[in-house]
Amino acid sequence: MIVTDEDFKVIDSAIEDVRKSGTKIRKTFAAYNESEGYDIAWEVSAAVEAFSSFSSRWSIEILSTLYIAGDRRFNEMRKLLTGISSRTLSDKLTHCAELGLVNRIVDEGPPIRVRYQLTEHGRNAGRLLSPLVAYMKIQKGRVVKEK
Amino acid sequence: MIVTDEDFKVIDSAIEDVRKSGTKIRKTFAAYNESEGYDIAWEVSAAVEAFSSFSSRWSIEILSTLYIAGDRRFNEMRKLLTGISSRTLSDKLTHCAELGLVNRIVDEGPPIRVRYQLTEHGRNAGRLLSPLVAYMKIQKGRVVKEK
DNA sequence: GCAAAGTGTAATTTATACACTAGATAGTTT
DNA sequence: AAACTATCTAGTGTATAAATTACACTTTGC
């Protein structure tokens, strides 16, 4: 057995997430259409920026990792995103924070620790990305198991 | 009215696509698990490569555009992917073809025309990406309408 | 002395700008 | 009818700019 039941669970839950998110996104949009005053300026600009930033290296892995694994610290991210340099991770996390996709949370210590968390908008993106990532993770998993 | 019913239809059909693809992917994996001899070497390596290539600029837009719009010619792609240079588009399409995500089909003329088409593997990726793209398209659409 | 969360700097890789090509089609002028 | 001009298609070549990596280094706390 190469693809496990565990793998199927991952993809199933990802698909279920997408189904749920459809309803939620429709509700959000409906609310937006009805209330003219609802301030979504930042949200909109973040989304547009995000669409471009998705196209650059690592952004997808960062968002989907935070979505799947939950809040993570800097060095934890480095381990999960195999191959990223600390310089690039630092830059990308700053960029995602500027776009409003990710919150940088300092847990006052001691010891002081920094935690990265998806915002509402980041979770939307992560949720929609997750089926792709689940599929790719399984493909990756296959190769590792075969070696 | 800023978000139209048309927008909702796009996202609904994207979500429906994902739901369907779940069943299909499970079947593919089940078949793979049962038949030890099934040669998926190229498919697997393409997937792993693809996972990296998704992380690079434009790949997502290329795959999702071909998935949503169907087969397209070189200059059609250029119009759909606003902002891409012809040099980069050429390189990216070649790369995607090497990875087995895209087929380059020459329609013997006259006039001779070149068409790009997703492979089975490219369609899997495109299908899983489509909800994200639908969401982002709507976000983009909002901004355009507000201007 | 090690972990955490980075920064600085140089080298490499990737993408863009922009000019250009070659073959075909289409219209228009001599 | 032949030549002239213009445009479309699918790119390539080259220089520049931007993004990423490698690798050394820092600071604070245990």
Short mmCIF file of C-alpha atoms (C1' of nucleotides) in Angstrom, two decimals:
data_model
loop_
_atom_site.label_atom_id
_atom_site.label_comp_id
_atom_site.label_asym_id
_atom_site.label_seq_id
_atom_site.Cartn_x
_atom_site.Cartn_y
_atom_site.Cartn_z
CA MET A 1 0.00 0.00 0.00
CA ILE A 2 1.55 3.25 -1.12
CA VAL A 3 -1.22 5.78 -0.81
CA THR A 4 -2.62 5.42 2.68
CA ASP A 5 -6.05 6.01 4.12
CA GLU A 6 -4.46 8.93 5.93
CA ASP A 7 -3.72 10.52 2.55
CA PHE A 8 -7.33 10.11 1.52
CA LYS A 9 -8.46 11.78 4.72
CA VAL A 10 -6.29 14.78 3.97
CA ILE A 11 -7.76 15.25 0.53
CA ASP A 12 -11.29 14.59 1.73
CA SER A 13 -11.09 17.18 4.45
CA ALA A 14 -9.55 19.67 2.07
CA ILE A 15 -12.41 19.18 -0.37
CA GLU A 16 -14.97 19.48 2.39
CA ASP A 17 -13.31 22.74 3.43
CA VAL A 18 -13.70 24.11 -0.06
CA ARG A 19 -17.35 23.15 -0.16
CA LYS A 20 -17.98 24.98 3.11
CA SER A 21 -15.98 27.98 2.01
CA GLY A 22 -18.23 28.37 -1.01
CA THR A 23 -21.19 29.06 1.21
CA LYS A 24 -19.19 31.39 3.39
CA ILE A 25 -17.76 33.39 0.51
CA ARG A 26 -21.22 33.79 -1.00
CA LYS A 27 -22.51 35.11 2.31
CA THR A 28 -19.65 37.58 2.60
CA PHE A 29 -20.27 38.87 -0.89
CA ALA A 30 -24.01 39.11 -0.31
CA ALA A 31 -23.41 41.18 2.83
CA TYR A 32 -21.03 43.38 0.92
CA ASN A 33 -23.56 44.00 -1.84
CA GLU A 34 -26.27 44.95 0.63
CA SER A 35 -24.33 47.31 2.89
CA GLU A 36 -22.81 50.05 0.79
CA GLY A 37 -20.84 51.45 3.74
CA TYR A 38 -18.96 48.26 4.60
CA ASP A 39 -15.29 49.16 4.46
CA ILE A 40 -13.45 46.49 2.60
CA ALA A 41 -10.88 48.74 0.98
CA TRP A 42 -7.93 47.09 2.69
CA GLU A 43 -9.37 43.66 2.06
CA VAL A 44 -9.78 44.34 -1.64
CA SER A 45 -6.35 45.83 -2.14
CA ALA A 46 -4.84 42.99 -0.16
CA ALA A 47 -6.60 40.50 -2.41
CA VAL A 48 -5.33 42.16 -5.54
CA GLU A 49 -1.83 42.34 -4.16
CA ALA A 50 -2.19 38.77 -3.00
CA PHE A 51 -3.08 37.60 -6.45
CA SER A 52 0.25 38.89 -7.69
CA SER A 53 2.14 37.70 -4.66
CA PHE A 54 0.76 34.19 -5.12
CA SER A 55 2.61 34.14 -8.35
CA SER A 56 5.95 34.59 -6.69
CA ARG A 57 7.97 31.77 -5.25
CA TRP A 58 7.08 30.43 -1.75
CA SER A 59 3.89 32.39 -1.10
CA ILE A 60 1.69 29.39 -1.76
CA GLU A 61 3.71 27.13 0.46
CA ILE A 62 3.72 29.70 3.25
CA LEU A 63 -0.04 30.19 3.17
CA SER A 64 -0.89 26.54 2.81
CA THR A 65 1.56 25.53 5.53
CA LEU A 66 0.05 27.99 7.97
CA TYR A 67 -3.42 26.84 6.93
CA ILE A 68 -2.70 23.14 7.34
CA ALA A 69 -0.28 23.24 10.25
CA GLY A 70 -1.75 26.22 12.11
CA ASP A 71 0.27 28.97 13.78
CA ARG A 72 4.01 28.42 13.47
CA ARG A 73 7.20 30.07 14.62
CA PHE A 74 9.98 31.25 12.35
CA ASN A 75 12.28 28.27 12.65
CA GLU A 76 9.38 25.86 12.48
CA MET A 77 8.42 27.41 9.16
CA ARG A 78 11.97 26.96 7.94
CA LYS A 79 11.83 23.26 8.66
CA LEU A 80 8.42 22.84 7.03
CA LEU A 81 9.37 24.80 3.92
CA THR A 82 12.36 22.71 2.98
CA GLY A 83 14.86 24.62 0.91
CA ILE A 84 13.93 28.18 1.79
CA SER A 85 16.68 30.46 3.00
CA SER A 86 16.14 32.35 6.24
CA ARG A 87 16.63 35.60 4.37
CA THR A 88 13.84 34.80 1.94
CA LEU A 89 11.52 33.43 4.61
CA SER A 90 11.98 36.60 6.59
CA ASP A 91 11.25 38.77 3.56
CA LYS A 92 8.24 36.73 2.50
CA LEU A 93 6.69 36.71 5.97
CA THR A 94 7.13 40.47 6.21
CA HIS A 95 5.54 40.85 2.80
CA CYS A 96 2.60 38.60 3.68
CA ALA A 97 2.11 40.59 6.89
CA GLU A 98 2.10 43.85 4.93
CA LEU A 99 -0.54 42.42 2.63
CA GLY A 100 -2.71 41.51 5.59
CA LEU A 101 -2.51 37.79 4.88
CA VAL A 102 -0.54 36.92 7.99
CA ASN A 103 -0.32 38.28 11.54
CA ARG A 104 3.03 38.45 13.28
CA ILE A 105 2.30 37.75 16.93
CA VAL A 106 4.95 38.28 19.59
CA ASP A 107 4.34 36.07 22.60
CA GLU A 108 5.94 38.04 25.41
CA GLY A 109 8.13 35.68 27.35
CA PRO A 110 10.31 35.02 28.82
CA PRO A 111 11.19 33.49 26.51
CA ILE A 112 9.92 35.84 23.81
CA ARG A 113 8.69 33.94 20.82
CA VAL A 114 7.27 35.06 17.49
CA ARG A 115 4.34 33.30 15.98
CA TYR A 116 2.82 33.65 12.51
CA GLN A 117 -0.89 33.28 12.03
CA LEU A 118 -3.21 33.60 9.04
CA THR A 119 -5.63 36.50 8.96
CA GLU A 120 -9.22 36.02 7.83
CA HIS A 121 -8.14 36.83 4.33
CA GLY A 122 -5.14 34.54 4.52
CA ARG A 123 -7.38 31.71 5.70
CA ASN A 124 -9.67 32.22 2.70
CA ALA A 125 -6.72 31.85 0.38
CA GLY A 126 -5.27 28.93 2.32
CA ARG A 127 -8.60 27.13 2.35
CA LEU A 128 -8.97 27.45 -1.39
CA LEU A 129 -5.39 26.33 -1.94
CA SER A 130 -5.56 23.29 0.28
CA PRO A 131 -6.91 20.75 -2.25
CA LEU A 132 -4.04 21.51 -4.58
CA VAL A 133 -1.53 21.18 -1.81
CA ALA A 134 -3.11 17.95 -0.60
CA TYR A 135 -2.85 16.50 -4.10
CA MET A 136 0.76 17.57 -4.48
CA LYS A 137 1.71 16.33 -1.03
CA ILE A 138 0.42 12.89 -1.98
CA GLN A 139 2.41 12.95 -5.22
CA LYS A 140 5.50 13.95 -3.27
CA GLY A 141 4.81 11.28 -0.65
CA ARG A 142 4.73 8.60 -3.32
CA VAL A 143 8.20 9.43 -4.52
CA VAL A 144 9.67 9.46 -1.06
CA LYS A 145 8.14 6.08 -0.29
CA GLU A 146 9.43 4.57 -3.52
CA LYS A 147 13.03 5.65 -3.01
CA MET B 1 -24.82 45.49 -7.29
CA ILE B 2 -21.11 44.90 -7.41
CA VAL B 3 -20.73 41.13 -7.22
CA THR B 4 -22.98 39.67 -9.90
CA ASP B 5 -24.80 36.39 -10.16
CA GLU B 6 -22.38 35.59 -12.93
CA ASP B 7 -19.56 35.78 -10.38
CA PHE B 8 -21.38 33.38 -8.10
CA LYS B 9 -21.81 30.96 -10.97
CA VAL B 10 -18.08 30.96 -11.60
CA ILE B 11 -17.28 30.10 -8.03
CA ASP B 12 -20.05 27.52 -7.80
CA SER B 13 -18.90 25.67 -10.87
CA ALA B 14 -15.32 25.78 -9.64
CA ILE B 15 -16.35 24.26 -6.33
CA GLU B 16 -18.41 21.61 -8.07
CA ASP B 17 -15.36 20.76 -10.16
CA VAL B 18 -13.30 20.23 -7.06
CA ARG B 19 -15.92 17.99 -5.53
CA LYS B 20 -15.93 15.82 -8.64
CA SER B 21 -12.17 15.73 -8.83
CA GLY B 22 -12.00 14.29 -5.33
CA THR B 23 -13.76 11.14 -6.47
CA LYS B 24 -11.61 10.91 -9.54
CA ILE B 25 -8.33 11.33 -7.71
CA ARG B 26 -9.33 8.68 -5.18
CA LYS B 27 -10.06 6.27 -8.01
CA THR B 28 -6.73 6.98 -9.67
CA PHE B 29 -4.87 6.34 -6.46
CA ALA B 30 -6.85 3.19 -5.76
CA ALA B 31 -5.94 1.86 -9.22
CA TYR B 32 -2.32 2.71 -8.60
CA ASN B 33 -2.28 0.89 -5.28
CA GLU B 34 -3.77 -2.24 -6.77
CA SER B 35 -1.63 -2.60 -9.89
CA GLU B 36 2.02 -2.70 -8.90
CA GLY B 37 3.19 -2.60 -12.51
CA TYR B 38 1.38 0.60 -13.51
CA ASP B 39 4.08 2.90 -14.83
CA ILE B 40 3.59 6.28 -13.31
CA ALA B 41 7.24 7.23 -13.08
CA TRP B 42 6.93 10.19 -15.42
CA GLU B 43 3.70 11.25 -13.78
CA VAL B 44 5.22 11.25 -10.33
CA SER B 45 8.35 13.11 -11.29
CA ALA B 46 6.27 15.62 -13.20
CA ALA B 47 4.14 16.17 -10.11
CA VAL B 48 7.13 16.80 -7.90
CA GLU B 49 8.66 19.13 -10.42
CA ALA B 50 5.29 20.75 -10.86
CA PHE B 51 5.03 21.44 -7.18
CA SER B 52 8.19 23.50 -7.38
CA SER B 53 7.25 25.09 -10.65
CA PHE B 54 3.94 26.21 -9.19
CA SER B 55 5.95 28.29 -6.85
CA SER B 56 7.48 30.29 -9.63
CA ARG B 57 5.87 33.32 -11.17
CA TRP B 58 3.13 32.81 -13.84
CA SER B 59 2.79 29.03 -13.65
CA ILE B 60 -0.45 29.25 -11.70
CA GLU B 61 -1.94 31.75 -14.07
CA ILE B 62 -0.90 29.70 -17.09
CA LEU B 63 -2.42 26.48 -15.77
CA SER B 64 -5.60 28.06 -14.51
CA THR B 65 -6.06 30.04 -17.70
CA LEU B 66 -5.75 26.92 -19.82
CA TYR B 67 -8.08 25.12 -17.44
CA ILE B 68 -10.76 27.79 -17.46
CA ALA B 69 -10.44 29.05 -21.02
CA GLY B 70 -9.52 25.77 -22.71
CA ASP B 71 -6.86 25.38 -25.41
CA ARG B 72 -5.26 28.68 -26.36
CA ARG B 73 -2.74 29.96 -28.84
CA PHE B 74 0.41 31.87 -27.99
CA ASN B 75 -0.87 35.36 -28.57
CA GLU B 76 -4.20 34.57 -26.96
CA MET B 77 -2.32 33.55 -23.83
CA ARG B 78 -0.44 36.80 -23.90
CA LYS B 79 -3.66 38.77 -23.87
CA LEU B 80 -5.18 36.68 -21.10
CA LEU B 81 -2.07 36.87 -18.90
CA THR B 82 -1.86 40.63 -18.75
CA GLY B 83 1.64 41.83 -18.04
CA ILE B 84 3.64 38.80 -19.13
CA SER B 85 6.42 39.37 -21.62
CA SER B 86 6.53 37.20 -24.71
CA ARG B 87 9.99 36.05 -23.74
CA THR B 88 8.77 34.81 -20.36
CA LEU B 89 5.59 33.29 -21.77
CA SER B 90 7.64 31.38 -24.29
CA ASP B 91 10.02 30.12 -21.61
CA LYS B 92 7.22 29.19 -19.22
CA LEU B 93 5.22 27.31 -21.84
CA THR B 94 8.32 25.38 -22.85
CA HIS B 95 8.98 24.57 -19.21
CA CYS B 96 5.39 23.45 -18.60
CA ALA B 97 5.60 21.26 -21.70
CA GLU B 98 8.82 19.68 -20.44
CA LEU B 99 7.14 18.92 -17.13
CA GLY B 100 4.29 17.21 -18.94
CA LEU B 101 1.70 19.70 -17.74
CA VAL B 102 0.98 21.15 -21.16
CA ASN B 103 0.94 19.82 -24.71
CA ARG B 104 2.21 21.98 -27.55
CA ILE B 105 0.03 21.12 -30.53
CA VAL B 106 0.87 22.34 -34.00
CA ASP B 107 -2.25 22.60 -36.16
CA GLU B 108 -0.90 22.15 -39.67
CA GLY B 109 -2.36 24.81 -41.83
CA PRO B 110 -2.45 26.70 -43.81
CA PRO B 111 -2.38 28.70 -41.70
CA ILE B 112 -0.10 26.88 -39.29
CA ARG B 113 -1.09 27.64 -35.73
CA VAL B 114 0.23 26.50 -32.38
CA ARG B 115 -2.12 25.55 -29.63
CA TYR B 116 -1.43 24.83 -25.97
CA GLN B 117 -3.46 22.25 -24.13
CA LEU B 118 -3.37 20.84 -20.60
CA THR B 119 -2.31 17.24 -20.18
CA GLU B 120 -4.18 14.95 -17.79
CA HIS B 121 -1.78 15.98 -15.06
CA GLY B 122 -2.10 19.66 -15.91
CA ARG B 123 -5.87 19.36 -15.75
CA ASN B 124 -5.66 17.87 -12.26
CA ALA B 125 -3.63 20.81 -11.10
CA GLY B 126 -5.84 23.32 -12.91
CA ARG B 127 -8.99 21.79 -11.47
CA LEU B 128 -7.67 22.05 -7.93
CA LEU B 129 -6.51 25.60 -8.50
CA SER B 130 -9.74 26.87 -9.94
CA PRO B 131 -11.55 27.80 -6.70
CA LEU B 132 -8.65 30.01 -5.68
CA VAL B 133 -8.58 31.65 -9.06
CA ALA B 134 -12.34 32.16 -9.03
CA TYR B 135 -12.12 33.84 -5.65
CA MET B 136 -9.27 36.09 -6.73
CA LYS B 137 -10.98 36.98 -10.00
CA ILE B 138 -13.97 38.21 -8.03
CA GLN B 139 -11.73 40.28 -5.77
CA LYS B 140 -10.08 41.75 -8.83
CA GLY B 141 -13.45 42.35 -10.47
CA ARG B 142 -14.62 44.36 -7.50
CA VAL B 143 -11.77 46.78 -7.75
CA VAL B 144 -12.27 47.33 -11.45
CA LYS B 145 -15.96 48.01 -10.95
CA GLU B 146 -15.28 50.48 -8.14
CA LYS B 147 -12.80 52.55 -10.09
"C1'" DG C 1 27.13 26.61 23.91
"C1'" DC C 2 22.84 26.42 21.78
"C1'" DA C 3 18.11 27.88 20.09
"C1'" DA C 4 15.27 31.59 18.33
"C1'" DA C 5 14.57 35.13 15.10
"C1'" DG C 6 16.38 37.28 12.41
"C1'" DT C 7 20.03 40.92 9.23
"C1'" DG C 8 24.00 42.04 5.72
"C1'" DT C 9 26.20 41.25 1.62
"C1'" DA C 10 27.57 39.13 -2.60
"C1'" DA C 11 26.51 35.86 -6.15
"C1'" DT C 12 23.18 33.50 -8.79
"C1'" DT C 13 18.79 32.83 -10.93
"C1'" DT C 14 14.61 34.57 -12.93
"C1'" DA C 15 11.78 37.91 -15.19
"C1'" DT C 16 11.18 42.14 -17.87
"C1'" DA C 17 11.86 45.54 -21.63
"C1'" DC C 18 12.39 46.11 -25.97
"C1'" DA C 19 14.01 45.32 -30.39
"C1'" DC C 20 13.83 42.08 -33.80
"C1'" DT C 21 12.77 37.77 -37.09
"C1'" DA C 22 10.35 34.84 -40.44
"C1'" DG C 23 6.40 33.09 -42.50
"C1'" DA C 24 1.69 33.88 -43.78
"C1'" DT C 25 -2.53 36.64 -44.91
"C1'" DA C 26 -4.98 40.86 -46.57
"C1'" DG C 27 -5.73 44.96 -48.76
"C1'" DT C 28 -4.35 48.54 -52.03
"C1'" DT C 29 -1.93 50.75 -55.39
"C1'" DT C 30 0.48 50.94 -60.19
"C1'" DA D 1 -1.48 40.88 -62.42
"C1'" DA D 2 2.53 42.22 -59.72
"C1'" DA D 3 4.33 44.99 -56.25
"C1'" DC D 4 3.78 47.51 -52.01
"C1'" DT D 5 2.34 47.92 -47.43
"C1'" DA D 6 0.52 46.41 -43.20
"C1'" DT D 7 -0.66 43.11 -39.80
"C1'" DC D 8 -0.86 38.64 -37.42
"C1'" DT D 9 1.53 34.64 -35.42
"C1'" DA D 10 4.94 32.50 -32.76
"C1'" DG D 11 8.43 33.28 -31.23
"C1'" DT D 12 14.28 34.70 -30.25
"C1'" DG D 13 18.35 37.81 -28.59
"C1'" DT D 14 20.24 40.76 -25.50
"C1'" DA D 15 20.67 43.88 -21.74
"C1'" DT D 16 18.75 45.32 -17.47
"C1'" DA D 17 16.25 44.83 -13.22
"C1'" DA D 18 14.27 42.15 -9.66
"C1'" DA D 19 13.93 38.10 -6.75
"C1'" DT D 20 16.28 34.30 -4.45
"C1'" DT D 21 20.15 31.84 -2.40
"C1'" DA D 22 24.42 31.06 0.15
"C1'" DC D 23 26.68 32.01 3.92
"C1'" DA D 24 28.43 34.55 7.56
"C1'" DC D 25 26.98 37.09 11.40
"C1'" DT D 26 23.98 39.26 15.49
"C1'" DT D 27 21.30 39.53 19.76
"C1'" DT D 28 18.68 37.88 23.62
"C1'" DG D 29 17.68 34.24 26.72
"C1'" DC D 30 18.31 29.65 28.88
#
